[in-house]
mmCIF file of C-alpha atoms and ligand atoms in Angstrom:
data_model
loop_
_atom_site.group_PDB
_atom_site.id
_atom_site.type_symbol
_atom_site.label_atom_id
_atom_site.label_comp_id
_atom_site.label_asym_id
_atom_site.label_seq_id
_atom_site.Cartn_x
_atom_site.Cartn_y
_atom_site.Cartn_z
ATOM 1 C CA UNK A 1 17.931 54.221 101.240
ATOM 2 C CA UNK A 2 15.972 57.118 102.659
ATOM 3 C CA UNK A 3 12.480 57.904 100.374
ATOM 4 C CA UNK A 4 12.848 61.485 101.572
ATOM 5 C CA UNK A 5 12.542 64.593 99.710
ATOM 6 C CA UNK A 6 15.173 66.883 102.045
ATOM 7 C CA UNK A 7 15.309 69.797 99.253
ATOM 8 C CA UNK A 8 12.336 71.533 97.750
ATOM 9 C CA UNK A 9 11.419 70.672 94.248
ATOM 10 C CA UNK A 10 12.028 73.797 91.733
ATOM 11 C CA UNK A 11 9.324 74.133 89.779
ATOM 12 C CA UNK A 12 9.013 76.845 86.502
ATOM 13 C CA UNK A 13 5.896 77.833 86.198
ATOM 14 C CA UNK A 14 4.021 79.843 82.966
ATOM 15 C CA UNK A 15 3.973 83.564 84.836
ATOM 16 C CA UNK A 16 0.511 84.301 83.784
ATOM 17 C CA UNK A 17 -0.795 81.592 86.235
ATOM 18 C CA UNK A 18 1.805 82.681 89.076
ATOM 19 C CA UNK A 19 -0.003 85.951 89.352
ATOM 20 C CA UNK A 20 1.206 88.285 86.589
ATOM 21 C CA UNK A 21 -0.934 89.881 84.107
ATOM 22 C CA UNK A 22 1.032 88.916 80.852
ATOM 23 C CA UNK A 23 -1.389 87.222 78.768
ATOM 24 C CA UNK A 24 -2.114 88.558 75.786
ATOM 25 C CA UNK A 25 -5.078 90.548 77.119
ATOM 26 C CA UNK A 26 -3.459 91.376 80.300
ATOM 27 C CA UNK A 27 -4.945 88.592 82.470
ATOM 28 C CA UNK A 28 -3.864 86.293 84.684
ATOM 29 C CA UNK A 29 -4.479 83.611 87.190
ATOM 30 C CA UNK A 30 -2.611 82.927 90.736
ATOM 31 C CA UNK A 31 -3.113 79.291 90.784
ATOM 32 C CA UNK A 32 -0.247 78.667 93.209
ATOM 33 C CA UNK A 33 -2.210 80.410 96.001
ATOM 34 C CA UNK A 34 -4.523 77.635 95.200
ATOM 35 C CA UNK A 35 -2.223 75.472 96.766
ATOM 36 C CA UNK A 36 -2.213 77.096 100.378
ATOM 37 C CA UNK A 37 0.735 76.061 102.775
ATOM 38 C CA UNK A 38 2.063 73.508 100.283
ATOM 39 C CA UNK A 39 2.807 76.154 97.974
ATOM 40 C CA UNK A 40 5.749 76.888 100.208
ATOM 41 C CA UNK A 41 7.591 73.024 99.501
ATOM 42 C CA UNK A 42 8.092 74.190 96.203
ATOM 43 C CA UNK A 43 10.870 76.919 94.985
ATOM 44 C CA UNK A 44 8.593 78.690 91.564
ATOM 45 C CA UNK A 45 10.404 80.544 88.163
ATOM 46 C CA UNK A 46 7.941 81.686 86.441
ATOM 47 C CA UNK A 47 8.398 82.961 82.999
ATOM 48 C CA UNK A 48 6.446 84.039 80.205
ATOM 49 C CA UNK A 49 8.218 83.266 76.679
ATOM 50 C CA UNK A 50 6.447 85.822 75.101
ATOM 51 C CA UNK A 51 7.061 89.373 77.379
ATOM 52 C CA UNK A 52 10.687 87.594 77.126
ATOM 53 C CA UNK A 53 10.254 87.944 73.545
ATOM 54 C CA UNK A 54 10.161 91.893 74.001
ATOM 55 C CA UNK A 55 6.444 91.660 72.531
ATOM 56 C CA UNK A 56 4.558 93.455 75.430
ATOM 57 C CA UNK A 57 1.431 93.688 77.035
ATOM 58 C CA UNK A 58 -1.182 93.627 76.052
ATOM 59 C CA UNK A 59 -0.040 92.444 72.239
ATOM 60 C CA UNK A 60 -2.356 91.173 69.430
ATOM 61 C CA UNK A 61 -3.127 87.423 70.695
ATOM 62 C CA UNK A 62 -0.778 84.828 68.008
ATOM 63 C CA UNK A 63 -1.122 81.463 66.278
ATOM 64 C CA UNK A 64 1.382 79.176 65.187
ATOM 65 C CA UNK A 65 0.937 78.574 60.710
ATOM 66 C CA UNK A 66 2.116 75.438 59.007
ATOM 67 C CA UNK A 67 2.565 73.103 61.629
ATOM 68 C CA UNK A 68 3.434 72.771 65.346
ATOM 69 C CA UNK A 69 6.050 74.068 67.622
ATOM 70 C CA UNK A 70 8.068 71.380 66.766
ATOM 71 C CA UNK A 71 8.083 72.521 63.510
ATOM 72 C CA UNK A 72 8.258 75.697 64.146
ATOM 73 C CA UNK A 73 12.170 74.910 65.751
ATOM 74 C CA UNK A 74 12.812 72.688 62.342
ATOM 75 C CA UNK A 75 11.904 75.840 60.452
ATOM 76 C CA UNK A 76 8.793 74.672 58.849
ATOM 77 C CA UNK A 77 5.854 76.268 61.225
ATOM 78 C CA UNK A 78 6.219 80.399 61.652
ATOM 79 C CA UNK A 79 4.281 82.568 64.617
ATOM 80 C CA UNK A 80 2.007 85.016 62.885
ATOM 81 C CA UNK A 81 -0.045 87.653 65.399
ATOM 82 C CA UNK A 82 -3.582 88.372 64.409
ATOM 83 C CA UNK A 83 -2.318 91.524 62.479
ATOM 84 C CA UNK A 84 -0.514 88.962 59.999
ATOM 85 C CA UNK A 85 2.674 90.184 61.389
ATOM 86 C CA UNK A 86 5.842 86.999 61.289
ATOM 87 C CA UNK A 87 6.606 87.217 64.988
ATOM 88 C CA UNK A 88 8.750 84.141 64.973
ATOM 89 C CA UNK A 89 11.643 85.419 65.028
ATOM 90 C CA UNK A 90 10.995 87.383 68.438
ATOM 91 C CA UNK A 91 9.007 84.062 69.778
ATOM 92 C CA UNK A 92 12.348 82.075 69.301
ATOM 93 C CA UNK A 93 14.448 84.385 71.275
ATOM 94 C CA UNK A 94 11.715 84.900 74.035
ATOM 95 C CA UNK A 95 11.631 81.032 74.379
ATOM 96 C CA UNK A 96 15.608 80.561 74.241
ATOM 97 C CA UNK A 97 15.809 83.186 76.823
ATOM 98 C CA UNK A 98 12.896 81.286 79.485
ATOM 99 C CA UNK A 99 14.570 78.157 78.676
ATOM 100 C CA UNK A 100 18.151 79.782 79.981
ATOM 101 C CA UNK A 101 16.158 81.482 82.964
ATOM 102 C CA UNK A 102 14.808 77.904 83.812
ATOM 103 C CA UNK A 103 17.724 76.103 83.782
ATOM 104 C CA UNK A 104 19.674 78.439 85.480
ATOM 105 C CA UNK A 105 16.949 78.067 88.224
ATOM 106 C CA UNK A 106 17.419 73.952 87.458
ATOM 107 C CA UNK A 107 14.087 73.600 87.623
ATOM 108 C CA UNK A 108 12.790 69.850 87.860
ATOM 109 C CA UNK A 109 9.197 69.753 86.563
ATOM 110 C CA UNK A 110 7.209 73.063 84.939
ATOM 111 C CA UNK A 111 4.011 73.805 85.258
ATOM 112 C CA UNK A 112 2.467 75.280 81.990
ATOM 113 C CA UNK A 113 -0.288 77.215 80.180
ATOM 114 C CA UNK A 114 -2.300 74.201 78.397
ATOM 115 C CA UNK A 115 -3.758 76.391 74.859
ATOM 116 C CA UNK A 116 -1.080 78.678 74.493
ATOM 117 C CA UNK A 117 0.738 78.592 70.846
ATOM 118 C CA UNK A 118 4.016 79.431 73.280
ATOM 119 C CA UNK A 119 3.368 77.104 76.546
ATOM 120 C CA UNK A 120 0.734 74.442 75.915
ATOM 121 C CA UNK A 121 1.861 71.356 75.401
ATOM 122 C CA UNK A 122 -1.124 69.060 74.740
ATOM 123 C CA UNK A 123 -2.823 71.671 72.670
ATOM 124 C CA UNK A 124 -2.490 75.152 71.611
ATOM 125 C CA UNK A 125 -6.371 76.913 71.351
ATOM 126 C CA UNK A 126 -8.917 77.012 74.030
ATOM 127 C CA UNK A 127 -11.368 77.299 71.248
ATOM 128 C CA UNK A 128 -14.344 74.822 70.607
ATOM 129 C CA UNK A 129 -12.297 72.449 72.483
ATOM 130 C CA UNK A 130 -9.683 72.025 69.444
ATOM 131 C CA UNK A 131 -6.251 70.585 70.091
ATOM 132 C CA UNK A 132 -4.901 73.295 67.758
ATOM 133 C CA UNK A 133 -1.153 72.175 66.851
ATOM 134 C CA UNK A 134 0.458 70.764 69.924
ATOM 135 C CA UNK A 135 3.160 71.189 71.497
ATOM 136 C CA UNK A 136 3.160 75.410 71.494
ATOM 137 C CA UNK A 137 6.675 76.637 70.243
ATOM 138 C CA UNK A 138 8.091 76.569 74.283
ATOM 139 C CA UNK A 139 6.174 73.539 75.251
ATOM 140 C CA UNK A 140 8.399 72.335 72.394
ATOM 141 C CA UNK A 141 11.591 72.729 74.219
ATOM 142 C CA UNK A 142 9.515 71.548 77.548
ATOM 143 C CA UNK A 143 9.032 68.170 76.179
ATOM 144 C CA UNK A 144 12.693 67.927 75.345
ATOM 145 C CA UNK A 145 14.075 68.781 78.496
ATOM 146 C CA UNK A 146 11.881 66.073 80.123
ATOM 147 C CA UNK A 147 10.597 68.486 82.585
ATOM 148 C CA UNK A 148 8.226 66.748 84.738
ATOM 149 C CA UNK A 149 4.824 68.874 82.934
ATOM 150 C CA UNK A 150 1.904 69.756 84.781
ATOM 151 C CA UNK A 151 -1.185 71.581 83.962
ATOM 152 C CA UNK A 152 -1.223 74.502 85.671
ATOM 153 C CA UNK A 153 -4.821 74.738 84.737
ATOM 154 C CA UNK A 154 -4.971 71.060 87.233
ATOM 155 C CA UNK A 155 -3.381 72.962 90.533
ATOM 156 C CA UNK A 156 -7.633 73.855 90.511
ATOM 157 C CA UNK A 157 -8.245 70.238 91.138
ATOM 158 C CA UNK A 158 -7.538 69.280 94.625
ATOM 159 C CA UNK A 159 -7.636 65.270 93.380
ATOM 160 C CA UNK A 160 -5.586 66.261 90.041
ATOM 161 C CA UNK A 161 -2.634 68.041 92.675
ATOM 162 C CA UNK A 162 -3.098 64.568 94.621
ATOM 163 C CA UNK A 163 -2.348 62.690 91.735
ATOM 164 C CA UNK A 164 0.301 65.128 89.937
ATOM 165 C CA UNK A 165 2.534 66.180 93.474
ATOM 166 C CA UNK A 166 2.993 62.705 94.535
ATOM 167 C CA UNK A 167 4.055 61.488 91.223
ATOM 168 C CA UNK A 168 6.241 64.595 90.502
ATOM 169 C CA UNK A 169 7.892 63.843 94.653
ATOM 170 C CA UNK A 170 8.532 60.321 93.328
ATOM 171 C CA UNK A 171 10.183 61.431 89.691
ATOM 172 C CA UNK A 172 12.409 64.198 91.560
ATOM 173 C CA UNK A 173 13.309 61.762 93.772
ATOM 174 C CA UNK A 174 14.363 59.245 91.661
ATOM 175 C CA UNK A 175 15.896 62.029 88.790
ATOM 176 C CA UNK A 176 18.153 62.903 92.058
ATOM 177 C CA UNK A 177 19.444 59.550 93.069
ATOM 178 C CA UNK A 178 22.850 58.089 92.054
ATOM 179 C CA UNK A 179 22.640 54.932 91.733
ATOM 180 C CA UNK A 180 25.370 51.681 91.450
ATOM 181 C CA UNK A 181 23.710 48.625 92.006
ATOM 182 C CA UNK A 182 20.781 45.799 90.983
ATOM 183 C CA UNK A 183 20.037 45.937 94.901
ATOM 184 C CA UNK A 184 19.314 49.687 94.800
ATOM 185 C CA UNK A 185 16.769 49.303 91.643
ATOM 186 C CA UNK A 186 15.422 46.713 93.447
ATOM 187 C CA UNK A 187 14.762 48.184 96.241
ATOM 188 C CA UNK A 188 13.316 51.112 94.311
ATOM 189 C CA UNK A 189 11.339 49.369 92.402
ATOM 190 C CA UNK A 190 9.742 47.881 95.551
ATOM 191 C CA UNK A 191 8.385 51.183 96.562
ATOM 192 C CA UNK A 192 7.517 52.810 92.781
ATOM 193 C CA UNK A 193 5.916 49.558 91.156
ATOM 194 C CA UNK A 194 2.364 50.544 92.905
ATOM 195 C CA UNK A 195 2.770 54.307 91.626
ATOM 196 C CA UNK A 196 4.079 52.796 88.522
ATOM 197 C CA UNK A 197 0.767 50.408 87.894
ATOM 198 C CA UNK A 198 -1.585 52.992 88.734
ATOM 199 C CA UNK A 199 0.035 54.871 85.999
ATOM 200 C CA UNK A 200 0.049 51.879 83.393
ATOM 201 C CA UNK A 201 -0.178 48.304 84.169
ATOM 202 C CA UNK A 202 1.483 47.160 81.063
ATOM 203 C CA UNK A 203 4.315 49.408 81.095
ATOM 204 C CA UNK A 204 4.888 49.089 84.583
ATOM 205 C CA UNK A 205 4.912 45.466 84.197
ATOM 206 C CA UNK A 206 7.659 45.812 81.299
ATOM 207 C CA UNK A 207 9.700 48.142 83.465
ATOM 208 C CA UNK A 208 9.920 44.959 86.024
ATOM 209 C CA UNK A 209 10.258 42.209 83.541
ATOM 210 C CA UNK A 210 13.543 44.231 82.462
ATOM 211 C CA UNK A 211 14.533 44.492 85.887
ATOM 212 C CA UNK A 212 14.672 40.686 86.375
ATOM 213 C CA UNK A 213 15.696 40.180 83.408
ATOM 214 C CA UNK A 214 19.086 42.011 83.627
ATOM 215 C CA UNK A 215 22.037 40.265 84.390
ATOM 216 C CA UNK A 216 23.549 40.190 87.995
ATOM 217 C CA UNK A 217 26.173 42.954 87.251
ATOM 218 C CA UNK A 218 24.488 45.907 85.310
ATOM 219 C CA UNK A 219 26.497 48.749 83.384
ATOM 220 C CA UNK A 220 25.436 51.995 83.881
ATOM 221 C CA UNK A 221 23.744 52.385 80.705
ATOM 222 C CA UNK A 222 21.122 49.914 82.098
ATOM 223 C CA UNK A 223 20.866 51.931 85.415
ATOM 224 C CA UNK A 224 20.139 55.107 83.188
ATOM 225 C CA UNK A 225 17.485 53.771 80.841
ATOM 226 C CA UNK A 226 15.612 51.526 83.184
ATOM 227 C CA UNK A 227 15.264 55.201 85.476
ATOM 228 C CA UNK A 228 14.501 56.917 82.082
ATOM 229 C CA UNK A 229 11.768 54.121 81.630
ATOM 230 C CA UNK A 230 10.318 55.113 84.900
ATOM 231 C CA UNK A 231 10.829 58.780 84.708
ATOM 232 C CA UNK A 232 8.965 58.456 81.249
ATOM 233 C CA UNK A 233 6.128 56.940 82.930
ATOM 234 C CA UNK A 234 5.429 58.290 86.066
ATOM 235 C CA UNK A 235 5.579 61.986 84.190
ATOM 236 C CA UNK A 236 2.663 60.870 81.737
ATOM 237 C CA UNK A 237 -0.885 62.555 82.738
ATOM 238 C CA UNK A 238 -4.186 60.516 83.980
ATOM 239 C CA UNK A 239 -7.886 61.064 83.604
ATOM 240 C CA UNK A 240 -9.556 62.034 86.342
ATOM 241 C CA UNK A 241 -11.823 59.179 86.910
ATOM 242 C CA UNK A 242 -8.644 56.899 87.482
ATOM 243 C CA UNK A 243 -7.329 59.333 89.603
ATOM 244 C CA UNK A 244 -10.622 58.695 91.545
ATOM 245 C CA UNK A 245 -10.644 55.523 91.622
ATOM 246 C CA UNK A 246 -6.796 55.311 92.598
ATOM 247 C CA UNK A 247 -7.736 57.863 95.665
ATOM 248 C CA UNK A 248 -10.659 55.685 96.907
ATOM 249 C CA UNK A 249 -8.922 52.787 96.938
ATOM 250 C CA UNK A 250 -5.766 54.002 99.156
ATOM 251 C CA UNK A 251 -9.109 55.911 101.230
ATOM 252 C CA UNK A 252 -10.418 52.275 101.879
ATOM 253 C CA UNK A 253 -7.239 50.811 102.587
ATOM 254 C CA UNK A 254 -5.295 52.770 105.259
ATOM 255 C CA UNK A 255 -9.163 53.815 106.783
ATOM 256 C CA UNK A 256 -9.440 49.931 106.763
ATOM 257 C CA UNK A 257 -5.324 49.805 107.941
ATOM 258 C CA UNK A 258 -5.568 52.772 110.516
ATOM 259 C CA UNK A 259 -9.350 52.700 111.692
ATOM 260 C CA UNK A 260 -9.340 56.468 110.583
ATOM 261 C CA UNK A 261 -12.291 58.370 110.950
ATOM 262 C CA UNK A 262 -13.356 62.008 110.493
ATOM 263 C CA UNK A 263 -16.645 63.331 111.690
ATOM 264 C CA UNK A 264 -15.998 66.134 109.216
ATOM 265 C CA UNK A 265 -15.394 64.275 105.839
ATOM 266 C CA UNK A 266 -17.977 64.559 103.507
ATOM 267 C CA UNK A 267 -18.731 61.920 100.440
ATOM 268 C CA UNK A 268 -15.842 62.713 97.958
ATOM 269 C CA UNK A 269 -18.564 62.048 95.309
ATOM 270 C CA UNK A 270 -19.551 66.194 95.594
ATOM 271 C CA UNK A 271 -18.103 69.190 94.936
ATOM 272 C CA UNK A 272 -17.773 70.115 98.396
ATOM 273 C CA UNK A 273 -16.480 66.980 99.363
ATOM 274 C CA UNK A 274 -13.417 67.238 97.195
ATOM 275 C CA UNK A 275 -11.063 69.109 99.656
ATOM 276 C CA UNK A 276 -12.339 67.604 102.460
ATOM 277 C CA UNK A 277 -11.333 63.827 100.962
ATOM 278 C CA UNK A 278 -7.933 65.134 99.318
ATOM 279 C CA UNK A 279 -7.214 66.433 103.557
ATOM 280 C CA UNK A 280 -8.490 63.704 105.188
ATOM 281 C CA UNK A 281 -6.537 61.456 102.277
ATOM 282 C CA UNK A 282 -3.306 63.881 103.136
ATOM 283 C CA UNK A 283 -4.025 63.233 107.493
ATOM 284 C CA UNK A 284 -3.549 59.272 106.962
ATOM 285 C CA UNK A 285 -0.522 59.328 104.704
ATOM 286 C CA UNK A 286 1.080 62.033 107.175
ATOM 287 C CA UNK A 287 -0.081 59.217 109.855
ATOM 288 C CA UNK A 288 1.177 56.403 107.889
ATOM 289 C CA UNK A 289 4.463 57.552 107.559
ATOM 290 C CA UNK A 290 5.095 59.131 110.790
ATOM 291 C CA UNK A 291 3.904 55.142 111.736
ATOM 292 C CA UNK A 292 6.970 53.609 109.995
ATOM 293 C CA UNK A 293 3.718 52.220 107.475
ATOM 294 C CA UNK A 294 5.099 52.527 103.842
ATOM 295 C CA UNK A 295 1.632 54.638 102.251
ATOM 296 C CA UNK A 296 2.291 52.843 98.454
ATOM 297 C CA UNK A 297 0.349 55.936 97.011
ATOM 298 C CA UNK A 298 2.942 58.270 97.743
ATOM 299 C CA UNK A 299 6.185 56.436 98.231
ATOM 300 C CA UNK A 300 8.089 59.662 98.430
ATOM 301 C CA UNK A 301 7.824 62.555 100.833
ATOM 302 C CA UNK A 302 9.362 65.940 101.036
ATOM 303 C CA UNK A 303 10.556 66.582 104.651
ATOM 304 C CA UNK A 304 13.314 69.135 105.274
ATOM 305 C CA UNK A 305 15.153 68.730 108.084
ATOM 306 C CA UNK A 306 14.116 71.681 109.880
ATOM 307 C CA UNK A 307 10.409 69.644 110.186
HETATM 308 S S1 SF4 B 1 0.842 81.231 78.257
HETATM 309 FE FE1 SF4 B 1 3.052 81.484 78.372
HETATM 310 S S2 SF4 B 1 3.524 83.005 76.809
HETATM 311 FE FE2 SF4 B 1 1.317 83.115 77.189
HETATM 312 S S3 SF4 B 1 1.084 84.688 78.764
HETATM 313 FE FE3 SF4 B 1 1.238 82.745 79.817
HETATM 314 S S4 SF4 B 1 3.400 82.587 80.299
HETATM 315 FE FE4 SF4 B 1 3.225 84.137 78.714
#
């Protein structure tokens, strides 16, 4: 089995944080430039639910009433703009449309606009650090397409990015394999179990309890939700503090492992140190693999063959 990511990952992306002004107010952010050379592993859709909805910019900003977006697709929950106008109707086409664009693109992960009514998914307001009524009415549909969801808002964070790309390489990876026998999700699990702790102890340790507890011959309907359990897991966000912790401790160990040193690295402990660590972090994985040393941290890699 070869832990190699030979196609780039196709990511959809909210458009107002791929460069285009189509937020409400006619910002927006280029947080994939953020990303640098890496930016160019990845093949990007954006889309923005709401131009898609025909509603223009800029547009009176709009909050969902009666419930959440999941509501909102059971009928209960209705957009309303800040004029009191029912947009909903609109907002449901707009969506249905970026959700068509997206998979037509067969996109593998998105990367969304955390406090929109339309893309957030963990809240819906930026205001006095409310939750508002999560998931937004297209972070809805997100959800239920098991996207692998990032923050776009954490492509910012050098250590966030650390933490998010290595989990979404592993989840592509794994979403992509067709697999037939115990041997293969053994020898899977040998490489994801680390990833898979780091993530959640508990559930990773249930993941490989059912693992050895299946019989010899498995069906495919254990293959398929034994991969779900993982997929579910390695997709779910992390704090940043175990992120930290997580990145120091591979630091130590392959420094320890490799005798790495960089005259240049700074303490990651300080702002400007942050970078510096994630690079220097990124130099011993490159030199770990290129080494034949399986780097637990990331056990998948993208590497087209033209590399
Ligand atoms: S958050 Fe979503 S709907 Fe709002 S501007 Fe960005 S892409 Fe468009």
């Amino acid at each position: 089995m070869e832990y190699i990511l030979k196609e780039k990952i196709r990511m959809g992306i909210s458009a107002c944080n791929f460069g285009a002004k189509v937020r409400w107010n006619h910002i927006g952010w280029d947080r994939v430039s953020l990303l640098e050379r890496q930016q160019l592993d990845y093949s990007w859709t954006p889309v923005c639910p709401e131009v898609n909805s025909g509603l223009g910019v800029p547009r009176p900003p709009m909050k969902l009433v009666s419930g959440n977006g999941d509501d909102f697709w059971a009928g209960k929950a209705r957009m309303k703009n800040k004029k009191g106008r029912d947009v909903s109707d609109a907002v449901k086409n707009g969506a249905i449309v970026s959700l068509d664009i997206l998979k037509r693109a067969d996109v593998e992960a998105y990367a969304f606009m955390e406090g929109s009514p339309s893309c957030g998914v963990y809240r819906t307001t930026l205001k006095n650090k409310r939750l508002g009524k999560p998931p937004g009415v297209f972070g809805s549909l997100a959800l239920k397409e098991e996207f692998f969801l990032i923050s776009a808002i954490d492509l910012e964070s050098p250590w966030k990015w650390w933490d998010w790309s290595r989990r979404l390489h592993a989840f592509v990876w794994l979403k992509r394999q067709d697999i037939k026998t115990k041997k293969e999700l053994y020898d899977i699990w040998h490489i994801f179990k680390f990833i898979c702790q780091e993530v959640d102890v508990a559930a990773a340790n249930a993941i490989g309890q059912k693992l050895a507890n299946a019989p010899k011959k498995i069906n495919a309907d254990f293959i398929s939700s034994w991969k779900a359990d993982v997929l579910q897991l390695i997709r779910r966000p992390s704090k940043l503090n175990r992120i930290y912790s997580i990145m120091i401790k591979h630091y130590a160990h392959y420094r320890k492992q490799f005798g790495l040193k960089s005259k240049e690295i700074q303490p990651p402990d300080v702002a400007s140190g942050k970078r510096n660590f994630v690079e220097e972090l990124g130099k011993m994985e490159r030199r770990a693999i290129d080494e034949g040393y399986h780097f637990a941290g990331r056990p998948i890699i993208y590497k087209p063959d033209t590399r």
